Short mmCIF file of C-alpha atoms in Angstrom, two decimals:
data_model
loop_
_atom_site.label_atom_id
_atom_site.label_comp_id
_atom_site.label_asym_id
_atom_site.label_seq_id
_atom_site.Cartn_x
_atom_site.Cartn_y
_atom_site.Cartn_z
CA UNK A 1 -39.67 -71.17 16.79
CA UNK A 2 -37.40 -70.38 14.20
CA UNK A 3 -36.27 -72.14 11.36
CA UNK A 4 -32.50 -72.78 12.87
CA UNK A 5 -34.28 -74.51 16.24
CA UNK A 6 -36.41 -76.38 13.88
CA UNK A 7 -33.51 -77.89 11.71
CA UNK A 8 -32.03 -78.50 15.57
CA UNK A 9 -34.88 -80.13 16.54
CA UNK A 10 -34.81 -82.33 13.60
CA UNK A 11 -31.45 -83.40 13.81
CA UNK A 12 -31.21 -84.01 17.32
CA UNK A 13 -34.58 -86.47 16.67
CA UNK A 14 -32.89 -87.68 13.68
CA UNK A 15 -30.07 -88.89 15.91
CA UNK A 16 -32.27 -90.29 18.48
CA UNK A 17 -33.94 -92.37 16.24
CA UNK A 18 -30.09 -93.80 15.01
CA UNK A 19 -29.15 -94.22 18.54
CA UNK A 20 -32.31 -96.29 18.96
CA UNK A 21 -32.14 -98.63 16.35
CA UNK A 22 -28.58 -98.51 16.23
CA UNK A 23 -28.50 -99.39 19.92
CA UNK A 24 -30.66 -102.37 19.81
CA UNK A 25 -28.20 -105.19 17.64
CA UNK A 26 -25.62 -103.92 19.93
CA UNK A 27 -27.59 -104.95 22.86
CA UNK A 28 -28.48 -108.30 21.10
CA UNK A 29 -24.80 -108.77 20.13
CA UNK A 30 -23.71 -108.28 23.91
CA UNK A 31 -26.60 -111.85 24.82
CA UNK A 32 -24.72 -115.06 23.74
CA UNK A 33 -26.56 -118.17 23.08
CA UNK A 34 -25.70 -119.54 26.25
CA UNK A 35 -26.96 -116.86 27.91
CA UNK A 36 -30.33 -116.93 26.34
CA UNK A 37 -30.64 -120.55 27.19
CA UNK A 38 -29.31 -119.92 30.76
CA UNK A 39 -32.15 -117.58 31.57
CA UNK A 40 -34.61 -119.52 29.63
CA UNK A 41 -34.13 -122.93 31.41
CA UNK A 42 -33.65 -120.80 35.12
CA UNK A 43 -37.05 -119.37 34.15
CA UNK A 44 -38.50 -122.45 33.02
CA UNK A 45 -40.76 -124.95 35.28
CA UNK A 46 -38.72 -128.19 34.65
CA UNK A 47 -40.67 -130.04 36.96
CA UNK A 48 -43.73 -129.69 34.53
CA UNK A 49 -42.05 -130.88 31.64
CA UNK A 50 -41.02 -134.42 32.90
CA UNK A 51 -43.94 -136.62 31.74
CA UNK A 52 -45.36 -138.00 28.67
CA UNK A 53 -48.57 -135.43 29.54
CA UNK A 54 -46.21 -132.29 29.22
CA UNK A 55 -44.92 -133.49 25.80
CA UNK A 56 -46.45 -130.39 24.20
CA UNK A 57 -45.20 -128.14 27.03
CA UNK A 58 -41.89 -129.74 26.71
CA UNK A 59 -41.63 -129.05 22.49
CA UNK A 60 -42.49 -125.72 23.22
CA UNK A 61 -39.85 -125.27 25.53
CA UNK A 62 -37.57 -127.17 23.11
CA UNK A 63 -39.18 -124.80 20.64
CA UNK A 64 -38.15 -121.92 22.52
CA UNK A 65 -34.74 -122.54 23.27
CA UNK A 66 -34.21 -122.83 19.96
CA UNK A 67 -35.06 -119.38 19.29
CA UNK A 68 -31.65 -118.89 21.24
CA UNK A 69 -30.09 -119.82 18.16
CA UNK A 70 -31.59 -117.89 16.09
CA UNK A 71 -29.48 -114.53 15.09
CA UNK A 72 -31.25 -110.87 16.41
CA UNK A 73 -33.07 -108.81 14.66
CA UNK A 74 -30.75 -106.45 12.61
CA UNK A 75 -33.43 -104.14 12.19
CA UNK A 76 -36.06 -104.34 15.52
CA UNK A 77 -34.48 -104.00 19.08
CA UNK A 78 -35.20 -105.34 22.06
CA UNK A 79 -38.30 -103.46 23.62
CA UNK A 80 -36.22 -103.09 26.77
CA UNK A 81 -33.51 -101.65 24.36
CA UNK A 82 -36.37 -99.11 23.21
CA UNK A 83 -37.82 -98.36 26.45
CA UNK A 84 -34.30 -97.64 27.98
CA UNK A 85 -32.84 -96.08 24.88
CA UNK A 86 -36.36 -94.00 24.43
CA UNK A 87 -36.24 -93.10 27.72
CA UNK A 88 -32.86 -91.93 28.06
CA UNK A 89 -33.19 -89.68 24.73
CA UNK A 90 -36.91 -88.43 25.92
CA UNK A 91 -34.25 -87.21 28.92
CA UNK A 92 -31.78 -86.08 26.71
CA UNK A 93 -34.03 -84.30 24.88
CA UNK A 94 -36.12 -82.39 27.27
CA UNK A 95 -32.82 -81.65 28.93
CA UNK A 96 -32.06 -80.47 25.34
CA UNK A 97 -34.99 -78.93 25.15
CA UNK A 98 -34.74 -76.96 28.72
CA UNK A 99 -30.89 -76.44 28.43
CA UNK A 100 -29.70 -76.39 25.11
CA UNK A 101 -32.04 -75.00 23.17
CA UNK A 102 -32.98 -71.61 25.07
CA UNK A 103 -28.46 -71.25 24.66
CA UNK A 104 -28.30 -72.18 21.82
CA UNK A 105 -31.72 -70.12 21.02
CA UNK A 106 -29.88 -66.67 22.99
CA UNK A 107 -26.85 -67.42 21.30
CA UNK A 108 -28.52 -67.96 17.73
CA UNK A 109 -30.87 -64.93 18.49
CA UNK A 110 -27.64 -62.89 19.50
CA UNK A 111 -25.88 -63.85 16.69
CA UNK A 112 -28.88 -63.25 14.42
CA UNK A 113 -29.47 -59.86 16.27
CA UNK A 114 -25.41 -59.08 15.74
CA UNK A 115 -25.93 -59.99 12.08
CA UNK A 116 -29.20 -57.72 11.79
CA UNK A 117 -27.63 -54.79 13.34
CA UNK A 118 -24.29 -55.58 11.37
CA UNK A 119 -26.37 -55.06 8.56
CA UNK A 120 -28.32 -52.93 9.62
CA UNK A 121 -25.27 -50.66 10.38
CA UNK A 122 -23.69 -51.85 6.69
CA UNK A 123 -27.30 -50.54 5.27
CA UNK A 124 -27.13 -47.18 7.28
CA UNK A 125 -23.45 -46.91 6.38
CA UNK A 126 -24.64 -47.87 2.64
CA UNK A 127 -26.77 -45.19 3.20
CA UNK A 128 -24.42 -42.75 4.46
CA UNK A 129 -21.64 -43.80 1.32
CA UNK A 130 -24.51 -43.15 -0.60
CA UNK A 131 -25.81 -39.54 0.45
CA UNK A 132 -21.38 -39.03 0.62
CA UNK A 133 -21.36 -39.73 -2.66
CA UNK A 134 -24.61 -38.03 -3.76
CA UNK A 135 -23.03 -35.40 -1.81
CA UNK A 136 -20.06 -35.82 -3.68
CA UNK A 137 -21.50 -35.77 -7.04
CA UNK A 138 -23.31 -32.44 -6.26
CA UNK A 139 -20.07 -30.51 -5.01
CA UNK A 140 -18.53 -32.02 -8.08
CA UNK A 141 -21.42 -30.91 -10.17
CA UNK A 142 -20.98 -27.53 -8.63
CA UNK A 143 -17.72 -27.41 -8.72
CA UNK A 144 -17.19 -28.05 -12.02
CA UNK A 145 -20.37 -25.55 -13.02
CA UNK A 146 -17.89 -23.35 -10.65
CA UNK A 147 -14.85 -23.86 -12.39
CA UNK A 148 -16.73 -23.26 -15.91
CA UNK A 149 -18.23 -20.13 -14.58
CA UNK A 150 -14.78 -19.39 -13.81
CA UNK A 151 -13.45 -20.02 -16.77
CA UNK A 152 -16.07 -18.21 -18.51
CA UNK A 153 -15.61 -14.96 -16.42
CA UNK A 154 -11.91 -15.08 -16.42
CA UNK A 155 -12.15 -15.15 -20.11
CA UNK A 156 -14.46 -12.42 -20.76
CA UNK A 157 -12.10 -10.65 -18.25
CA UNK A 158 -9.24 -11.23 -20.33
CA UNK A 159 -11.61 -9.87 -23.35
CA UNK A 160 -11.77 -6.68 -21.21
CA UNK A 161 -8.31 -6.56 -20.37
CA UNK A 162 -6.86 -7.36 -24.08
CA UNK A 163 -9.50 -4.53 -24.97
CA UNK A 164 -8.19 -2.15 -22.32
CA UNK A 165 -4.74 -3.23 -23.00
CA UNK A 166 -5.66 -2.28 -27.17
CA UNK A 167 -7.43 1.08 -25.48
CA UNK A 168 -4.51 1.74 -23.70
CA UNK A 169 -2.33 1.14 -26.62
CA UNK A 170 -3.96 3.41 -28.72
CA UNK A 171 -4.47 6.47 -26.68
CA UNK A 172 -0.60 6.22 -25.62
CA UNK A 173 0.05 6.09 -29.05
CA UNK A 174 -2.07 8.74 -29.93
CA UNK A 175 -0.67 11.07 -27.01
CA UNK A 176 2.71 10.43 -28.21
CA UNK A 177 1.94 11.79 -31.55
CA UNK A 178 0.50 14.61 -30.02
CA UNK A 179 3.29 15.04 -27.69
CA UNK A 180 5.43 14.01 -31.05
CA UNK A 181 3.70 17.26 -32.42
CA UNK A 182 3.85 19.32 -29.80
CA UNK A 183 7.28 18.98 -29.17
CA UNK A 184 8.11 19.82 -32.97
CA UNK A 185 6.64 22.91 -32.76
CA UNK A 186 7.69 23.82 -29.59
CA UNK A 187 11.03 23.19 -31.13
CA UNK A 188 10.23 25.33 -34.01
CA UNK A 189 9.00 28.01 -31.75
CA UNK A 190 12.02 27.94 -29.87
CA UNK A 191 14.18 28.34 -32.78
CA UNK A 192 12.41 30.71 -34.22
CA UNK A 193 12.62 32.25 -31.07
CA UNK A 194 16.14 31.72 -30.72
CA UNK A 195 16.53 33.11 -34.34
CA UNK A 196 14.70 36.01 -32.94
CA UNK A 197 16.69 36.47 -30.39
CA UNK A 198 20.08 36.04 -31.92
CA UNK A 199 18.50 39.34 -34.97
CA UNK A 200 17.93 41.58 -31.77
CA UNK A 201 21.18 40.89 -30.07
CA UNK A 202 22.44 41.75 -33.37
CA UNK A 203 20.59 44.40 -34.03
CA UNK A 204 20.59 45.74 -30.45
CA UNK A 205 23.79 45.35 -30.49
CA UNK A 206 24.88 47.58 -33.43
CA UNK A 207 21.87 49.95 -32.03
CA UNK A 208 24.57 50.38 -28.89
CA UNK A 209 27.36 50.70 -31.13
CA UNK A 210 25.70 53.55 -32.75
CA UNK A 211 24.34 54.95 -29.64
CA UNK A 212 27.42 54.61 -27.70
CA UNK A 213 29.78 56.35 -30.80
CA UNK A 214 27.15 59.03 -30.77
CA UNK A 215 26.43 59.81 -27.09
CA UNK A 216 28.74 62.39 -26.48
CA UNK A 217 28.34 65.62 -24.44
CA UNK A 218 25.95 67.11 -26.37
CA UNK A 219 23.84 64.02 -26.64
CA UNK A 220 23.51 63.41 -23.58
CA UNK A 221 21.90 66.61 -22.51
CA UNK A 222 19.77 66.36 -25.32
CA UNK A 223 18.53 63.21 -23.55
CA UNK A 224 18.26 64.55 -20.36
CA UNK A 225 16.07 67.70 -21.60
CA UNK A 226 13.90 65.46 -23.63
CA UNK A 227 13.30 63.12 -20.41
CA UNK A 228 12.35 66.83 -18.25
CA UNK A 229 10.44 67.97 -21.42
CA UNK A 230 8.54 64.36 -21.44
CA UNK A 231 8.00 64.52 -17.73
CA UNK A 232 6.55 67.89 -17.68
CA UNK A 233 4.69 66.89 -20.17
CA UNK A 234 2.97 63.85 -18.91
CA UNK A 235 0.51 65.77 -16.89
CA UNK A 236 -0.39 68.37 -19.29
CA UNK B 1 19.34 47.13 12.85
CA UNK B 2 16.15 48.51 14.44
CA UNK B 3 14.62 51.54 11.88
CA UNK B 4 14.53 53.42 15.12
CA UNK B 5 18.16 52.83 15.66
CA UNK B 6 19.15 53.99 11.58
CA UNK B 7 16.84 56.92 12.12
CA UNK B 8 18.28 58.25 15.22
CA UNK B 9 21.73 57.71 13.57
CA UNK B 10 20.72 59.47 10.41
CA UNK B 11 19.40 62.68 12.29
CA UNK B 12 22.40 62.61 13.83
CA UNK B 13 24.08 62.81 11.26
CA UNK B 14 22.05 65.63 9.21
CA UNK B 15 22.07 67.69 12.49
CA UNK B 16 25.65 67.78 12.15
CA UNK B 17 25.94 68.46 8.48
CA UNK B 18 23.30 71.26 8.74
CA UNK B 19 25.46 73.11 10.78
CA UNK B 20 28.37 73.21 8.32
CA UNK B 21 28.81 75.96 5.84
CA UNK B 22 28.59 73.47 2.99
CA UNK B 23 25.50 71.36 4.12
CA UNK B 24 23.96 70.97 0.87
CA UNK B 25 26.84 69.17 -0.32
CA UNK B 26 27.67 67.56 2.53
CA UNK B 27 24.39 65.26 2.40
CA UNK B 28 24.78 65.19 -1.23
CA UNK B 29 27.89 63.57 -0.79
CA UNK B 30 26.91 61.37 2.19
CA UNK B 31 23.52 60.14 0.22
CA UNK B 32 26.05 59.24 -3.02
CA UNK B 33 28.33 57.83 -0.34
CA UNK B 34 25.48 55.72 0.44
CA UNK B 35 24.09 54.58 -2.90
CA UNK B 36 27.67 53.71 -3.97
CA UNK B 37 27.68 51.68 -0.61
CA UNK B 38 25.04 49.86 -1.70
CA UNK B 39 26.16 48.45 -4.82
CA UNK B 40 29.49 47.35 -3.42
CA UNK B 41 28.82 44.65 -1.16
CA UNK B 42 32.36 43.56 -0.39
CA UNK B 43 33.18 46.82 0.73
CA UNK B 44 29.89 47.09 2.83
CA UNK B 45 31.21 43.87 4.22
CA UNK B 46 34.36 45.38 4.84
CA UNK B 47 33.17 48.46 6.87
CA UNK B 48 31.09 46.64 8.98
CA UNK B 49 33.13 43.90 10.30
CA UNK B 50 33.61 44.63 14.03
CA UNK B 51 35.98 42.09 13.99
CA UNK B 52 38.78 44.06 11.90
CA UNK B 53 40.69 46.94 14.02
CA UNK B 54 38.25 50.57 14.37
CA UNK B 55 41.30 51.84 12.76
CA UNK B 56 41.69 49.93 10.12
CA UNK B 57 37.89 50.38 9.00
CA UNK B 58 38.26 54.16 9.53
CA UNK B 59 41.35 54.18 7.12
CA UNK B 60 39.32 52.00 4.68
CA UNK B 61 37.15 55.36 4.18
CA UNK B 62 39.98 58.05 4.72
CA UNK B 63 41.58 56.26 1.65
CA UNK B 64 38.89 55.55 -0.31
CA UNK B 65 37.03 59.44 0.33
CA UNK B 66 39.97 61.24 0.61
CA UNK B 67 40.67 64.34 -1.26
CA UNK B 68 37.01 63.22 -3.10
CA UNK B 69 35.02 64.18 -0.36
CA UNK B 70 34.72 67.13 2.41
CA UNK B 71 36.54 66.66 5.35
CA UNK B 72 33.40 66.59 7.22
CA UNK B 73 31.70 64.24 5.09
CA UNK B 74 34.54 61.90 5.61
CA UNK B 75 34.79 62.17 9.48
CA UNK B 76 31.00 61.48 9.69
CA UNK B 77 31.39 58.19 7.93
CA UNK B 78 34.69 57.55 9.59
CA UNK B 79 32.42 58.28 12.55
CA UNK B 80 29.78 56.06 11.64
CA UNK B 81 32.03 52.87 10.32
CA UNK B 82 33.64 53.27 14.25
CA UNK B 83 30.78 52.50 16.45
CA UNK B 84 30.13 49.15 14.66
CA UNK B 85 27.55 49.91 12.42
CA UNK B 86 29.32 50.57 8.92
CA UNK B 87 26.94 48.12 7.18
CA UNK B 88 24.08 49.88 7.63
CA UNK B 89 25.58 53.01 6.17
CA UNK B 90 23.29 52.88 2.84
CA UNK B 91 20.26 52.53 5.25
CA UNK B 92 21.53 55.63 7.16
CA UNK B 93 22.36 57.72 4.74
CA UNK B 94 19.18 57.29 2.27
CA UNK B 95 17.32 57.82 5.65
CA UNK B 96 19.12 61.16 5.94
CA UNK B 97 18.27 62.22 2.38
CA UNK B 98 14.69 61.36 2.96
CA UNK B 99 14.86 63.32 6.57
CA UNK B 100 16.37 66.26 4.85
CA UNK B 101 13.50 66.92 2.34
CA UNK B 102 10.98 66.10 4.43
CA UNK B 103 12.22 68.77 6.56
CA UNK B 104 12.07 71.19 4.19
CA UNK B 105 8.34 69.66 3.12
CA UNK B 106 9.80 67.93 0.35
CA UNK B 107 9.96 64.52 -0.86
CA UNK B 108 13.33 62.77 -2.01
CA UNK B 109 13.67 61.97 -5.64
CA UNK B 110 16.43 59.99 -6.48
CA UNK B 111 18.04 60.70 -10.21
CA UNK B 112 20.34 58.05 -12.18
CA UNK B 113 22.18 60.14 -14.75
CA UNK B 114 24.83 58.93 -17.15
CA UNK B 115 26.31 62.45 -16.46
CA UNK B 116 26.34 65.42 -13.55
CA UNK B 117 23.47 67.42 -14.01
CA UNK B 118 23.53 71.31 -13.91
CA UNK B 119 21.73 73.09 -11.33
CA UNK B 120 19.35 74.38 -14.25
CA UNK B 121 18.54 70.26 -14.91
CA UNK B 122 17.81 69.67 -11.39
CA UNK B 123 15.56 73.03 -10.80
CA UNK B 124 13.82 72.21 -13.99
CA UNK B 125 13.19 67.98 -13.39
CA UNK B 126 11.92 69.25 -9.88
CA UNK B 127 9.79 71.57 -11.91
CA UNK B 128 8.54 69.22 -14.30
CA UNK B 129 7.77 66.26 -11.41
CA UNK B 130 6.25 68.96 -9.47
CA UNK B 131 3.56 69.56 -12.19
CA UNK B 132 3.67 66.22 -13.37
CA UNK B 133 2.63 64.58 -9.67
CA UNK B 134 2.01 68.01 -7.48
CA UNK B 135 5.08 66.77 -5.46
CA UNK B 136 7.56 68.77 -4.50
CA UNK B 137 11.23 66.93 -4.65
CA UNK B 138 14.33 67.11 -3.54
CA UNK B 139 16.90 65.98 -6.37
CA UNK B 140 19.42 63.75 -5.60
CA UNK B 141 21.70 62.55 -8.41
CA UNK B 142 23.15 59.46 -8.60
CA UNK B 143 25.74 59.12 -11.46
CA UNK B 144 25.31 55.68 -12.86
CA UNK B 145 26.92 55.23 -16.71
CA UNK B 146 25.29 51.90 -17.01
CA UNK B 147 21.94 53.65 -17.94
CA UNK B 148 24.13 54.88 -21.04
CA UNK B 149 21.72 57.94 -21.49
CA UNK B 150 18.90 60.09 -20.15
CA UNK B 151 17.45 59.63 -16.48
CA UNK B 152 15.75 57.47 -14.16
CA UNK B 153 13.72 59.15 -11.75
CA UNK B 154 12.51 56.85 -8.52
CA UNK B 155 10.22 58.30 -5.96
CA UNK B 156 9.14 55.99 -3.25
CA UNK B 157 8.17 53.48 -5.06
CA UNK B 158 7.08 55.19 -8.54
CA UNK B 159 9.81 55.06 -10.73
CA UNK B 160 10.00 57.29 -14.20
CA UNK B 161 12.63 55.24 -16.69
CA UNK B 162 13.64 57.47 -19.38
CA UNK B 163 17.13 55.58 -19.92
CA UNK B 164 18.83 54.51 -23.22
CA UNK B 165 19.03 51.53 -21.71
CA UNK B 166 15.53 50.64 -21.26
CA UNK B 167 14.79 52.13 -24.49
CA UNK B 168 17.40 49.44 -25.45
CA UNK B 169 15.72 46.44 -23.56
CA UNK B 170 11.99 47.61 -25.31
CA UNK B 171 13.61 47.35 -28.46
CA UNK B 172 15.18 44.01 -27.92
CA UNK B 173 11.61 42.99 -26.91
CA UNK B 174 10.44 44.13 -30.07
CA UNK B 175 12.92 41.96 -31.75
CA UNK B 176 12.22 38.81 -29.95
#
């Protein structure tokens, strides 16, 4: 039995006992004095009492009629009162006892089961926040080892680009120098060149001045006789 | 044109000329005829656009050979620049040179001169190719005052530059 059908079973004899006590002044209240003395003297042998011989019987009788005054006890019922008032909760209470409690017993057990597996679900949801959150804390853990590792190699990739960059920087510089240099004395090859050119157009060209003013008739079969003489020549 | 076609054209041509009392100079003056040809492209142009009139073409060359040439010569150009082929005259006539000394087992030798050169010049340049390469040549002169002085000899493709004007260029070589 549990310990919620055992505070039931204490209450409901706790109120039993009430209605029985309870029950019995009320009962006493409902017999007037009349009454009492009604049933007594109905229920009483007057015939025996007449005489001087029944003068004890009769101041008993006298005696007990007099108890019809007397006020009920406040505290003690009737035993009828208890007998009928027992009776009906003995009733009460093993109908109780075959009714109510195995209801209220499914319906406490239900409820108690509904709690359990209310908490049992909170626990296994507990659980589950829990491992979510351990969860949680790892991926943040690794994310923010993730993002540091990031950090890290995006900085030592900047290192290698600013050094590249610097690399970069340097050679182009350097080329351009070169090319700087290069380009000078291509420049002054090219004049010189030009410089060169412009003394043998000169030259050249007064050489064909001279030529020309001196090619005449003569000259020019002096030419042609060399050029046969060479000719013949070339084998010999 | 075919070299078939420009070789039957320049035998043609040679078989007339060697039948004329002045055949020597009658392919001497076709094969100048042709060299001068060939550095005058408008002309060349000229002569062998089928579209102008046959006449007009065939006075083109009576005007410009004229009293400069042999009658013959000219007629055999004239003759030439009428059936439609006038721009292939340089073709056809250097073909004809080269067909004329081979027939007489020779091989053509073409001459740039600033001036004529005398019979004695041309027997003795023969002479002096002729020892110089065992090849015997046929002269043919080509007067050409751009070369200023001296000669340039071209066989084949051999060519012997003796020119004041290349003398000229080696010494502006030696300058620059």
């Amino acid at each position: 039995m549990t310990a919620t059908m055992k505070r039931l079973a204490r209450t409901f004899s706790l109120v039993g006992v009430v209605v029985l006590f309870a029950a019995t002044p009320v009962g006493a209240v409902g017999e007037t004095i009349g009454t009492c003395m009604f049933e007594k003297i109905e229920n009483a042998d007057l015939a025996a009492l007449k005489g001087p011989a029944n003068k004890d019987a009769l101041l008993s009788f006298e005696a007990d009629l007099e108890k019809c005054f007397e006020a009920p006890n406040p505290i003690l019922p009737e035993w009828d009162e208890v007998i009928w008032g027992g009776a009906a909760f003995a009733i009460l209470f093993a109908f109780m006892w075959w009714k109510g409690f195995p209801a209220v017993s499914r319906a406490m057990q239900a409820r108690s089961d509904r709690i359990a597996a209310d908490l049992g679900a909170a626990e296994q949801a507990k659980n589950q926040a829990n491992a979510v959150l351990a969860d949680h804390q790892e991926q943040l853990g690794g994310a923010k080892a993730q993002a540091a590792q990031i950090i890290e190699e995006a900085r030592a990739q900047a290192d290698l680009v600013a050094a590249d960059i610097t690399a970069r920087a340097n050679e182009e510089v350097a080329q351009m120098r070169a090319k700087a240099a290069a380009d000078l004395e291509a420049a002054r090859m090219q004049a010189v060149s030009d410089l060169r050119g412009t003394v043998a157009d000169i030259a050249v060209g007064a050489a064909e001045r001279v030529i020309k003013s001196n090619l005449d008739a003569d000259t020019q079969r002096a030419l042609v006789d060399a050029y046969i003489d060479e000719v013949a020549s070339t084998n010999a | 044109m075919p070299d078939q076609r420009v070789g039957a054209y320049a035998e043609a041509l040679l078989a007339v000329a060697s039948v004329q009392e002045q055949s020597s100079r009658i392919t001497d003056e076709l094969f100048r005829i042709g060299e001068a040809l060939r550095n005058n492209e408008g002309l060349l142009t000229a002569l062998g656009n089928n579209r102008l009139p046959i006449a007009n073409r065939q006075g083109v060359v009576e005007d410009l050979l004229g009293d400069k040439a042999s009658e013959v010569t000219t007629a055999l150009v004239s003759m030439v620049v009428a059936t439609g082929i006038g721009g292939h005259l340089p073709d056809i006539l250097d073909a004809m040179a080269e067909l004329a000394a081979q027939q007489r087992n020779r091989v053509l030798a073409k001459v740039r001169s600033a001036i004529e050169l005398t019979e004695d010049q041309k027997t003795r340049l023969a002479d002096a190719i002729k020892s110089s390469t065992g090849t015997d040549v046929e002269i043919r002169v080509i007067v050409d005052e751009s070369i200023l002085g001296g000669l340039v000899t071209e066989i084949g493709d051999d060519v012997i530059d003796g020119s004041v004007r290349f003398r000229q260029a080696q010494l502006r070589e030696t300058f620059a």
